[in-house]
Short mmCIF file of C-alpha atoms in Angstrom, two decimals:
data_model
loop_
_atom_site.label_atom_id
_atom_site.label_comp_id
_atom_site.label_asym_id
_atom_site.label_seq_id
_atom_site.Cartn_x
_atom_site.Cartn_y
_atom_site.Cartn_z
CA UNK A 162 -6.58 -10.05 -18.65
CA UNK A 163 -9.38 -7.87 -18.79
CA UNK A 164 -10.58 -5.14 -16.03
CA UNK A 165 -13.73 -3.41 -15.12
CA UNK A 166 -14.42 -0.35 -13.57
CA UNK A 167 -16.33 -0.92 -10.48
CA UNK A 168 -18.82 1.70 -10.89
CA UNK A 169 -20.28 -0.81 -14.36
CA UNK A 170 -20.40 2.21 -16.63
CA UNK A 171 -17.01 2.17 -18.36
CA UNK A 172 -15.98 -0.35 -20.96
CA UNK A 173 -13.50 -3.22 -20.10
CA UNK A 174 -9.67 -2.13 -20.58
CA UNK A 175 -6.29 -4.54 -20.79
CA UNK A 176 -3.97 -4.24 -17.70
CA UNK A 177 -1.91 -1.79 -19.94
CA UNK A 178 -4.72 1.09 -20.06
CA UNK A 179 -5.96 0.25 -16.88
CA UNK A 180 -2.13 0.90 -15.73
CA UNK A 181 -1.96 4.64 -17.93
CA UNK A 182 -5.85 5.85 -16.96
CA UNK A 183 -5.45 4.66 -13.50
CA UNK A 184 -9.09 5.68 -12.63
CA UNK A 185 -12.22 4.79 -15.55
CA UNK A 186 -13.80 7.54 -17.10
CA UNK A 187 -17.06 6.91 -14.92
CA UNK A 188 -14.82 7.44 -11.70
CA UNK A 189 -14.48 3.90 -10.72
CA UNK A 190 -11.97 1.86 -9.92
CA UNK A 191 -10.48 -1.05 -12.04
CA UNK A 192 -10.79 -4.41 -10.92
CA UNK A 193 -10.00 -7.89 -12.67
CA UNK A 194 -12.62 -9.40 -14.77
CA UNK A 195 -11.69 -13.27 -13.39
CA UNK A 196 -9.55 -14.79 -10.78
CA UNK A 197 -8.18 -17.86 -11.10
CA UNK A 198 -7.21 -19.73 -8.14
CA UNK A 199 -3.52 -21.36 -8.18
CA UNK A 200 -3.01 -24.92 -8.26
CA UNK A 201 -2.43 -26.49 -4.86
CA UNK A 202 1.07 -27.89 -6.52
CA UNK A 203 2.22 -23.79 -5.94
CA UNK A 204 1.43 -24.22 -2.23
CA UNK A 205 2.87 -27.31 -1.74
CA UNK A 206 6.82 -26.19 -3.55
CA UNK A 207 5.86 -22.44 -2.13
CA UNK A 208 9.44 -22.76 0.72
CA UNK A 209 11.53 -23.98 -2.55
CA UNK A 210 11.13 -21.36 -4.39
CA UNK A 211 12.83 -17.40 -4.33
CA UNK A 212 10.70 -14.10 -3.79
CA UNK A 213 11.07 -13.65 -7.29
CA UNK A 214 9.35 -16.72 -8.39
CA UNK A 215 6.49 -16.29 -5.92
CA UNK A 216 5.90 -12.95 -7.21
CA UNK A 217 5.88 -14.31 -11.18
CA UNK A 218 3.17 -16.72 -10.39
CA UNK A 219 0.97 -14.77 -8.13
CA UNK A 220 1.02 -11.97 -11.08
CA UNK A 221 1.53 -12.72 -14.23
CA UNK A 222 -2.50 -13.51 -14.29
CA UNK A 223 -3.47 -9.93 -14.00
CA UNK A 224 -0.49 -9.03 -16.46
CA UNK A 225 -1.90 -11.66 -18.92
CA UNK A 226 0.54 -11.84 -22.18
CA UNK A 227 0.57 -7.69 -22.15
CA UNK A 228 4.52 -8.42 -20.71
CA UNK A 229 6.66 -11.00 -21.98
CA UNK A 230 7.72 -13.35 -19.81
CA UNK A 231 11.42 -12.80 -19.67
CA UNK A 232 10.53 -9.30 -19.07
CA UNK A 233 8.09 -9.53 -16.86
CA UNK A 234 10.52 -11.17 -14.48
CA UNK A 235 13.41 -8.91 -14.97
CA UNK A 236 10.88 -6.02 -13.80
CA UNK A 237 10.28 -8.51 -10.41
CA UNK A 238 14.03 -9.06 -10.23
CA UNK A 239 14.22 -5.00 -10.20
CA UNK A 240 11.07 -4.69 -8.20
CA UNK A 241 12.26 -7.47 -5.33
CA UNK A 242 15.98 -6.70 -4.58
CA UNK A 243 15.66 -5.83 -0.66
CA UNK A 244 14.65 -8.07 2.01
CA UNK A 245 11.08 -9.06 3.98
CA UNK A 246 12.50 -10.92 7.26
CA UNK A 247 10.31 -11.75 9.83
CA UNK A 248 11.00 -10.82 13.02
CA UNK A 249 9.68 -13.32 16.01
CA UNK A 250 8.31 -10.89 19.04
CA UNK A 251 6.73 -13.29 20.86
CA UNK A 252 5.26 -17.03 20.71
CA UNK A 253 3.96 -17.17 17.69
CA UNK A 254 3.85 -13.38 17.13
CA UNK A 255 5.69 -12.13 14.05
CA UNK A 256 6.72 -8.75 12.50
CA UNK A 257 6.82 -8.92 8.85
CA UNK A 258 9.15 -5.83 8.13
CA UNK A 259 8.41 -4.40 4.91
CA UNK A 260 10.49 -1.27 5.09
CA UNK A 261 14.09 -2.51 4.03
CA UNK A 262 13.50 -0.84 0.09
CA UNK A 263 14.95 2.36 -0.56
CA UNK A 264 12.83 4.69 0.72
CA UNK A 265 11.96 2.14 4.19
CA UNK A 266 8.11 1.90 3.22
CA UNK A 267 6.12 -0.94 1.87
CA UNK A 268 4.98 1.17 -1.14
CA UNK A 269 8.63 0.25 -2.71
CA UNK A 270 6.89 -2.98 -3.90
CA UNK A 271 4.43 -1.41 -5.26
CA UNK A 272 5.95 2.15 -7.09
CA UNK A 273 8.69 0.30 -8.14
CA UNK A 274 6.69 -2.13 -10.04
CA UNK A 275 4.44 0.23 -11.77
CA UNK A 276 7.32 2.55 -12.70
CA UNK A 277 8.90 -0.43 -14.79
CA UNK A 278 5.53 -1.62 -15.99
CA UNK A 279 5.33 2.00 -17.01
CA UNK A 280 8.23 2.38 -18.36
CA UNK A 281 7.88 -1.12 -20.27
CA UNK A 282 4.72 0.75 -21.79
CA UNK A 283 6.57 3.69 -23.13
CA UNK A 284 9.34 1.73 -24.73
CA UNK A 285 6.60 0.56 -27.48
CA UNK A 286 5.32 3.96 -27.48
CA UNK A 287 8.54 6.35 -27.24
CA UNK A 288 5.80 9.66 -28.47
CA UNK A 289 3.59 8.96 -25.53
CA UNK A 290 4.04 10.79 -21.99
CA UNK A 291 2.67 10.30 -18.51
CA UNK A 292 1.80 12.57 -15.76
CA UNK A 293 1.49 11.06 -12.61
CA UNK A 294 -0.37 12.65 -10.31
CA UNK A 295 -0.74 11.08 -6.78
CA UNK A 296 -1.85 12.32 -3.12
CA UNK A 297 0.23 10.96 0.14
CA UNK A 298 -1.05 10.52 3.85
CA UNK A 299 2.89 9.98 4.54
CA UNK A 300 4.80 7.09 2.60
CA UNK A 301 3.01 6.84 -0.88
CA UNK A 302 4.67 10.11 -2.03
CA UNK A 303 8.57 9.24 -0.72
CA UNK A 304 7.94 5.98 -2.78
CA UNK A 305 6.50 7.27 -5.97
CA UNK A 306 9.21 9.78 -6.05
CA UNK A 307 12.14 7.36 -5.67
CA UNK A 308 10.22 4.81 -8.22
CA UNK A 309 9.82 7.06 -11.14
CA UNK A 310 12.92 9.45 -10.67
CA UNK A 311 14.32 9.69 -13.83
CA UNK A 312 11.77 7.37 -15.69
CA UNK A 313 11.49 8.68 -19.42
CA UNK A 314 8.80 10.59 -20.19
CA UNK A 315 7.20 10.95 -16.53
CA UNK A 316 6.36 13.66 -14.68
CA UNK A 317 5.38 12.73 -11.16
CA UNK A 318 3.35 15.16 -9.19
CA UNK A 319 2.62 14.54 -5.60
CA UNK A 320 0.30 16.75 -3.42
CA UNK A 321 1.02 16.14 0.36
CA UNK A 322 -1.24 17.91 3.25
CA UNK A 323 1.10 20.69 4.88
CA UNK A 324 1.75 20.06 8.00
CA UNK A 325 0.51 16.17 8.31
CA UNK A 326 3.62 14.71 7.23
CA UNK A 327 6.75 13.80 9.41
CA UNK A 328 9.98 15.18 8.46
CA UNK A 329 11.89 12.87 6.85
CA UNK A 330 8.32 11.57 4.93
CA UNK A 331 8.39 15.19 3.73
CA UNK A 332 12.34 15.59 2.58
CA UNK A 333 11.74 12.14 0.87
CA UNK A 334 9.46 13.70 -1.86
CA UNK A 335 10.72 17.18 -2.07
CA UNK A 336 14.28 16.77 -2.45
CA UNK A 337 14.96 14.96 -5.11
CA UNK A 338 14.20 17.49 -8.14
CA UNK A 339 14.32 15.80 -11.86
CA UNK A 340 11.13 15.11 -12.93
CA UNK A 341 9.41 15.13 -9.71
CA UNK A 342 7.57 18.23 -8.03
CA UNK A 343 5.95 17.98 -4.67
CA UNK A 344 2.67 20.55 -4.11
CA UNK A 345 1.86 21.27 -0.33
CA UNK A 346 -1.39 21.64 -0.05
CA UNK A 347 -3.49 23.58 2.24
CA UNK A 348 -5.65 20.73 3.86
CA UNK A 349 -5.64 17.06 4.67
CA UNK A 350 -5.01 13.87 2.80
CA UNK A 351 -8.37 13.12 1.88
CA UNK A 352 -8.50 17.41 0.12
CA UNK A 353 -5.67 15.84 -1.98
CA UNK A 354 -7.16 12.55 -2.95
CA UNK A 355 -10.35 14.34 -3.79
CA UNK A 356 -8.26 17.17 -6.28
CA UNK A 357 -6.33 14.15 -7.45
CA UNK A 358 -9.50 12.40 -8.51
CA UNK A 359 -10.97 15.21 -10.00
CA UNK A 360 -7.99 15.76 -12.30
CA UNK A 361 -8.31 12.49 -13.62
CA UNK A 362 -12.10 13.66 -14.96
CA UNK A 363 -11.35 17.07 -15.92
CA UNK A 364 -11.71 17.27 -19.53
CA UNK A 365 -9.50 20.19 -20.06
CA UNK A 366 -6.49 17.96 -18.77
CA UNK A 367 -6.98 15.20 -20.57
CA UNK A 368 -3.65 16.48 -22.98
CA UNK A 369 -1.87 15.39 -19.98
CA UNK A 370 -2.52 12.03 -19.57
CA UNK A 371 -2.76 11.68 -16.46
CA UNK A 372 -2.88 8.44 -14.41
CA UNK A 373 -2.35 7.83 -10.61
CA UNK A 374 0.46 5.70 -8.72
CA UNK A 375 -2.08 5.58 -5.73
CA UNK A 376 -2.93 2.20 -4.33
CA UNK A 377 -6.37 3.22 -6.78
CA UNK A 378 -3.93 2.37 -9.99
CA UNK A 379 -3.94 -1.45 -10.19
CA UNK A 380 0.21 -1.33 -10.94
CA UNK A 381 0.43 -0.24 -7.13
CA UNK A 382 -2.18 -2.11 -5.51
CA UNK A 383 -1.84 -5.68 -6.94
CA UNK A 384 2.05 -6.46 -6.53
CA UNK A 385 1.70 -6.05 -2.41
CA UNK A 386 -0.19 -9.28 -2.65
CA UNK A 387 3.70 -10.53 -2.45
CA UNK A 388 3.94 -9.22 1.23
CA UNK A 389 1.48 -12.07 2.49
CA UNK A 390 3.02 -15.20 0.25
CA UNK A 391 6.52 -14.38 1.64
CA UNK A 392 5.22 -14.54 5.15
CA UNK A 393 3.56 -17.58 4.28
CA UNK A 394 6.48 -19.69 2.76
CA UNK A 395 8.76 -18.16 5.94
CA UNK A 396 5.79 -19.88 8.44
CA UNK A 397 4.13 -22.63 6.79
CA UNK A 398 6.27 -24.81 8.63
CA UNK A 399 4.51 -24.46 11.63
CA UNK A 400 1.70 -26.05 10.40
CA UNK A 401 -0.70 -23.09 11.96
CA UNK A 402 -3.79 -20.78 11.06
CA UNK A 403 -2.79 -17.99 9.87
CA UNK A 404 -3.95 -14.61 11.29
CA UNK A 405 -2.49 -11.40 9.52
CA UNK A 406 -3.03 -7.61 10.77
CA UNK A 407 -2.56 -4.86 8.65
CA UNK A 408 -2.55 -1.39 9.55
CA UNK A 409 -4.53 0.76 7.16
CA UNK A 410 -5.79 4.14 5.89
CA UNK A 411 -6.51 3.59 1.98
CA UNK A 412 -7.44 -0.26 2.40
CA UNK A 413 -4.83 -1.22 -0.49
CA UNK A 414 -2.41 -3.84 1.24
CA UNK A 415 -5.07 -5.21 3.09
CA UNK A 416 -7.22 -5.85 -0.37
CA UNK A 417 -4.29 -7.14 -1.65
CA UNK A 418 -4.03 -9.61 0.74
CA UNK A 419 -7.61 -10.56 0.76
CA UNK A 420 -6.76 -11.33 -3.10
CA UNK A 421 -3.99 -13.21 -2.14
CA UNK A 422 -6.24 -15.41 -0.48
CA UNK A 423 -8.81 -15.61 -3.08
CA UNK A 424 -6.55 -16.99 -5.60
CA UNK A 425 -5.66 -19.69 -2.93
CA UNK A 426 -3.08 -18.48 -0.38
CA UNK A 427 -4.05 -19.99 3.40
CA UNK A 428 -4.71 -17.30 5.31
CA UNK A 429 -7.35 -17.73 7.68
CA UNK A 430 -8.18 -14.26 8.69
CA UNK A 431 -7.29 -10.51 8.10
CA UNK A 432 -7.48 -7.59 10.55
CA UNK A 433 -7.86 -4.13 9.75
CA UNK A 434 -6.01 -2.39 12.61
CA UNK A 435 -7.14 1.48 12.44
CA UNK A 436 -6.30 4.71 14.27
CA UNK A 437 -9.39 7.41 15.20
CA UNK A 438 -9.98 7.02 11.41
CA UNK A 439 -12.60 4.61 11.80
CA UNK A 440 -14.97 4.19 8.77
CA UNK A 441 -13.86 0.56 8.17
CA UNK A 442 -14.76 -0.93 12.16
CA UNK A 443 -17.65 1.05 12.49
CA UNK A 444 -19.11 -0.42 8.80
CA UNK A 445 -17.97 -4.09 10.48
CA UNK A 446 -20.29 -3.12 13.49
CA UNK A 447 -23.32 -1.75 11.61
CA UNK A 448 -23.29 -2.24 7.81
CA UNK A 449 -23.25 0.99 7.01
CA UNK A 450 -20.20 2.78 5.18
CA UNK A 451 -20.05 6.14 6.34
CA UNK A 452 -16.73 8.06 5.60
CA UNK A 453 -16.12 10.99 7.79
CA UNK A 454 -13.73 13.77 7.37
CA UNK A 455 -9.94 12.15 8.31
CA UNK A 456 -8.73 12.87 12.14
CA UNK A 457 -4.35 13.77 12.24
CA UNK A 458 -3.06 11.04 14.57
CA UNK A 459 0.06 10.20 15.48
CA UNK A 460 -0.06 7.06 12.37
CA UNK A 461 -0.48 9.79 9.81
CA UNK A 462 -0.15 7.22 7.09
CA UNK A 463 -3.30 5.71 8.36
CA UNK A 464 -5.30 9.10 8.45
CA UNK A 465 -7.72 8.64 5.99
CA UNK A 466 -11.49 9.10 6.38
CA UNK A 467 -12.52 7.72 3.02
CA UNK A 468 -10.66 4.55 2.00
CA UNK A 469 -10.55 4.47 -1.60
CA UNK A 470 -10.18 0.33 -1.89
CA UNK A 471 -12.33 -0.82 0.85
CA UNK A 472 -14.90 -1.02 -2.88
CA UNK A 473 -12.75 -3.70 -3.97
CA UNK A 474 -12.61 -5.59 -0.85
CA UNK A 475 -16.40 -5.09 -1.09
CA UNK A 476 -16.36 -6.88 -4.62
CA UNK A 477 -13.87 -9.23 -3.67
CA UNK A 478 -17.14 -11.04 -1.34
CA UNK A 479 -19.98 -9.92 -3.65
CA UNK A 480 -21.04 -7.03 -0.78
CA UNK A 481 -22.01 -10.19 1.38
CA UNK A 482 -21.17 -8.62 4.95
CA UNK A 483 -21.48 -12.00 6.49
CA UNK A 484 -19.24 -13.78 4.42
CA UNK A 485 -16.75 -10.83 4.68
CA UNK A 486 -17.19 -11.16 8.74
CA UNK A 487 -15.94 -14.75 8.57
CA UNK A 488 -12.27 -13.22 6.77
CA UNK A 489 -12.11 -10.35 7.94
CA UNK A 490 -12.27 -8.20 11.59
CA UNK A 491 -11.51 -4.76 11.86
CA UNK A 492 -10.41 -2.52 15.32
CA UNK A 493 -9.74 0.74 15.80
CA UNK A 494 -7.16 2.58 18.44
CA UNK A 495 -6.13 5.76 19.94
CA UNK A 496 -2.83 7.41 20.04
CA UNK A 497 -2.63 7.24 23.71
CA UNK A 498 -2.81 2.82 23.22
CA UNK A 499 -0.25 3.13 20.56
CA UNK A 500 2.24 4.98 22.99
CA UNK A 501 1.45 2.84 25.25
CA UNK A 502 1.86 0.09 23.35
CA UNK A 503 4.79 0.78 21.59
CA UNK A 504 6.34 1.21 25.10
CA UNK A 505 5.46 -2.07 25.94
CA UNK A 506 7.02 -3.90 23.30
CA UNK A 507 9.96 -1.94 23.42
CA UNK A 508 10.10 -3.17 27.63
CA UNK A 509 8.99 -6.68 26.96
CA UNK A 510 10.78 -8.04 23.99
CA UNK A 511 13.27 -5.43 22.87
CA UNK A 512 11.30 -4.37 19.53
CA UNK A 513 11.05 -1.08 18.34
CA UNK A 514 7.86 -0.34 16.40
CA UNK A 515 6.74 2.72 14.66
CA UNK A 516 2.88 3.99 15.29
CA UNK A 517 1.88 2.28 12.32
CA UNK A 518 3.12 -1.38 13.44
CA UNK A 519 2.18 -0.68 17.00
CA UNK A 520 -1.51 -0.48 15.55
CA UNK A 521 -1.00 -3.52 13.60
CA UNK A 522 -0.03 -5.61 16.67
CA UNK A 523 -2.87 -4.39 18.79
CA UNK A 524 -5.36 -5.57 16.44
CA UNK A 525 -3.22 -8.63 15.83
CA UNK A 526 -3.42 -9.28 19.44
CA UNK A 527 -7.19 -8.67 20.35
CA UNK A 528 -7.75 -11.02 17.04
CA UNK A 529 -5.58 -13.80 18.86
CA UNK A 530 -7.55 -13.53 22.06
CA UNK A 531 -10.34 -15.31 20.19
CA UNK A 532 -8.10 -17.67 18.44
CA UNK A 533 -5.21 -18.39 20.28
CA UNK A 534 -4.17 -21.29 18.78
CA UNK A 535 -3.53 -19.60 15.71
CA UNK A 536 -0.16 -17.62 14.85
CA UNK A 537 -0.28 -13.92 14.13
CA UNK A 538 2.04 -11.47 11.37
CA UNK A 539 1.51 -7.98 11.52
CA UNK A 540 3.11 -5.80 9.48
CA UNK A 541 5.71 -2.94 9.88
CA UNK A 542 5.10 -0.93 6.81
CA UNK A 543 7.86 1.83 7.52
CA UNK A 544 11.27 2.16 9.45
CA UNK A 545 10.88 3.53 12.65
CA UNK A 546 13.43 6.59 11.34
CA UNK A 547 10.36 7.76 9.68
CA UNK A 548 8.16 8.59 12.81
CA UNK A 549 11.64 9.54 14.82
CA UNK A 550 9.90 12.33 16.73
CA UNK A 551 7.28 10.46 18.42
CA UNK A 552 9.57 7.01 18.65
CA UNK A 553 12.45 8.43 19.99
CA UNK A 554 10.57 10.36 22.75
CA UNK A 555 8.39 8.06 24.01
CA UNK A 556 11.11 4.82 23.83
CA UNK A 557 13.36 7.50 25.01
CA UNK A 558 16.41 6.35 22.54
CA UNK A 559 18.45 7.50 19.86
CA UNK A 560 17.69 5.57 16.66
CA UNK A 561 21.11 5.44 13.98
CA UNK A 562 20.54 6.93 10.99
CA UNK A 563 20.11 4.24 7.43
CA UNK A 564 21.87 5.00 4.47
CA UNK A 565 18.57 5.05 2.76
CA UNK A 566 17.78 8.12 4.96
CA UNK A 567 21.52 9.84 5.19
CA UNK A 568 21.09 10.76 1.42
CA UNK A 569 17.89 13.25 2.02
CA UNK A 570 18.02 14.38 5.52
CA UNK A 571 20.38 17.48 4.29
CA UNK A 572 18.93 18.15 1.11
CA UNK A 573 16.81 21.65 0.05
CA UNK A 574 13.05 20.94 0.34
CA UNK A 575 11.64 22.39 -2.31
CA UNK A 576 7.53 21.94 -2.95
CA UNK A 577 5.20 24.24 -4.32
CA UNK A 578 2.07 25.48 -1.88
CA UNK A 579 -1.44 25.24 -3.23
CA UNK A 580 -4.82 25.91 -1.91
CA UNK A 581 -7.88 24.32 -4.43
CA UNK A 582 -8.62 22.50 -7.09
CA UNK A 583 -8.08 25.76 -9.25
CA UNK A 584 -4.54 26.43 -8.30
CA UNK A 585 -3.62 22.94 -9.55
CA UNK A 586 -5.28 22.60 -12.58
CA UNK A 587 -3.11 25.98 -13.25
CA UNK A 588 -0.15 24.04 -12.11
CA UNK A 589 -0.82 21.14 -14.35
CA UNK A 590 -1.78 23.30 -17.70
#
């Protein structure tokens, strides 16, 4: 397997560079050369067979013969050892929890695979050595941390805005030392994506090899195409379209499912459920793609004015707008509907969801309105532990404590604050 940087200038790499550069040297993203469909036999076995095989055959594609076999499933057997379940809300309304991993986010999955793929790498070549430099909204940064801790010759450096993080997001990539080291920095997500990206094209750090566990790196992005297969072989059963929201900021596990569907899984539609951030609905509405600087909302996760993927969802339908209308619908929503929201199905059906999931299910349910004899997933990409603040006040509970959590709620933070571009290049040199 082959991929191409989206902005055509860059040569073709393997999956193994594209994994180590993370961005091409022209700035764009990688993205496969050819998709292959899967044969309708995979669909038709899909409920006999574990998470584990699922995940071999929807990847090993993109991985081509760059991973052995036997070892390419050992790093899914590593990768996939926590549950997805499904909860049931309402008729045929389903919450697809993705946050039972060990740092309760859906970017487990991901980090987790491209720290063994990584790792894989740098068995063949023990003289080489990463730095991994990646920018969090909220969960990306907890989960990169816990993937790569300890991973031989890594260093994993994660710049977080100050301030725009909950707690326990925040203790989750600063407190766990080794060969991690958190950077506050002085601004908003999108001020670290941008210094992250310009890193990755500064000449004078190109001793550091840098690459970037971002949903941008193609190790992060393409293994949550499990997510929507697993929902799939849990519902296919009922015999019904298929409607799946996803809440999103960076556009990652939303292209990932889109792909997912391109190499044949049934899904009949996608939502993009968005907070204020709303560069994605507003491009639905008029064609035009106009990123604006990112709004702090109450889904901080989601805060992201500039979605770095929503390019490959673009490629994934040749820029046709009205073919991507006929996949894919996109809403935005305010904090006070997510409150409100969340209160509701906390009243009605005894479900607690986060701000992130309560976004997902509002778009999930305006989506249904117009096709209601479909049935609906969205997806709860984080415990609700996560966002306790602004669950437990406005459900007006106590939520226990998971063992996942117990380990870094008392431990030192420890980050290091930085203003520009300048004061992390000195960081990194």
């Amino acid at each position: 397997m082959h991929y191409k940087s989206l902005n055509q200038i860059a040569p073709s790499v393997s999956f193994e560079e594209a994994v180590v550069f993370g961005l091409a040297p022209d700035k764009g993203l990688y993205f496969p050369e050819e998709i292959k469909s899967l044969p309708i036999s995979f669909f038709e076995k899909i409920e006999t067979l574990s998470n584990v095989e699922i995940a071999f055959e929807t990847i090993k594609q993109f991985v081509g013969n760059e991973i052995p076999e036997d070892d390419l499933k050992q790093i899914l057997t590593e990768t996939l050892n926590f549950d997805f379940p499904l909860s049931k809300i309402e008729e045929n309304i389903f919450s697809l929890e993705l946050y039972h991993g060990p740092t309760m986010a859906f970017k487990d999955v991901g980090a987790r695979f491209m720290a063994r793929c990584l790792a894989y790498f740098n068995k063949k070549n023990p003289s080489q050595k990463n730095t991994i430099l990646v920018a969090t909204s909220g969960d990306t940064g907890g989960a990169v941390a816990s993937g790569f801790l300890g991973v031989s010759n890594v260093e994993v450096v994660i710049l977080y805005p100050s301030g725009k993080v909950s707690d326990i997001q925040e203790r989750q990539l600063t407190t766990l030392g080794q060969n991690i080291t958190a950077l506050e920095v002085d601004g908003v997500f999108d001020d670290c994506q941008d210094m992250v990206k310009k890193a990755f094209l500064d000449d004078d750090l190109a001793h550091k090899n840098l690459t970037s566990a971002n949903s941008i790196n193609v190790a992060r992005w393409l293994p949550q195409m499990f997510y929507f297969f697993f929902a799939y072989k849990e519902l296919k059963k009922h015999n019904k379209p298929l409607i799946i929201s996803v809440p999103s900021g960076n556009f990652g596990n939303i292209c990932a499912g889109i792909l997912a569907k391109k190499i044949g899984l049934p899904i009949q539609h996608f939502v993009a459920s968005t907070n204020e951030n709303d560069t994605v609905p507003r491009f639905m509405t008029n064609g035009v793609y106009s990123p604006q600087p990112s709004k702090a909302t109450l889904s901080n996760a989601m805060d992201v004015g500039n979605p770095s993927n929503f390019i490959r969802i673009q490629e994934l339908y040749q820029h046709d707008l009205s073919a991507f209308k006929n996949d894919f619908s996109s809403y935005r929503f305010s904090d006070e509907e997510t409150i409100a929201i969340m209160k509701k199905i906390h009243a009605e059906f005894n479900y607690i969801a986060e701000p992130h999931g309560a976004v997902g299910y509002l778009g999930l349910k305006k989506e249904l309105t117009n096709n209601p004899n479909c049935i609906g997933v969205f997806l709860e990409t984080a415990h609700p532990i996560k966002f306790s603040d602004i669950v437990e006040s406005t459900l007006d509970l106590k939520l226990p404590i998971p063992k996942q959590i117990k380990s870094v709620i008392n431990k030192e933070k420890k980050s290091i604050k930085i203003k520009s571009y300048d004061d992390l290049k000195d960081f990194l040199n």
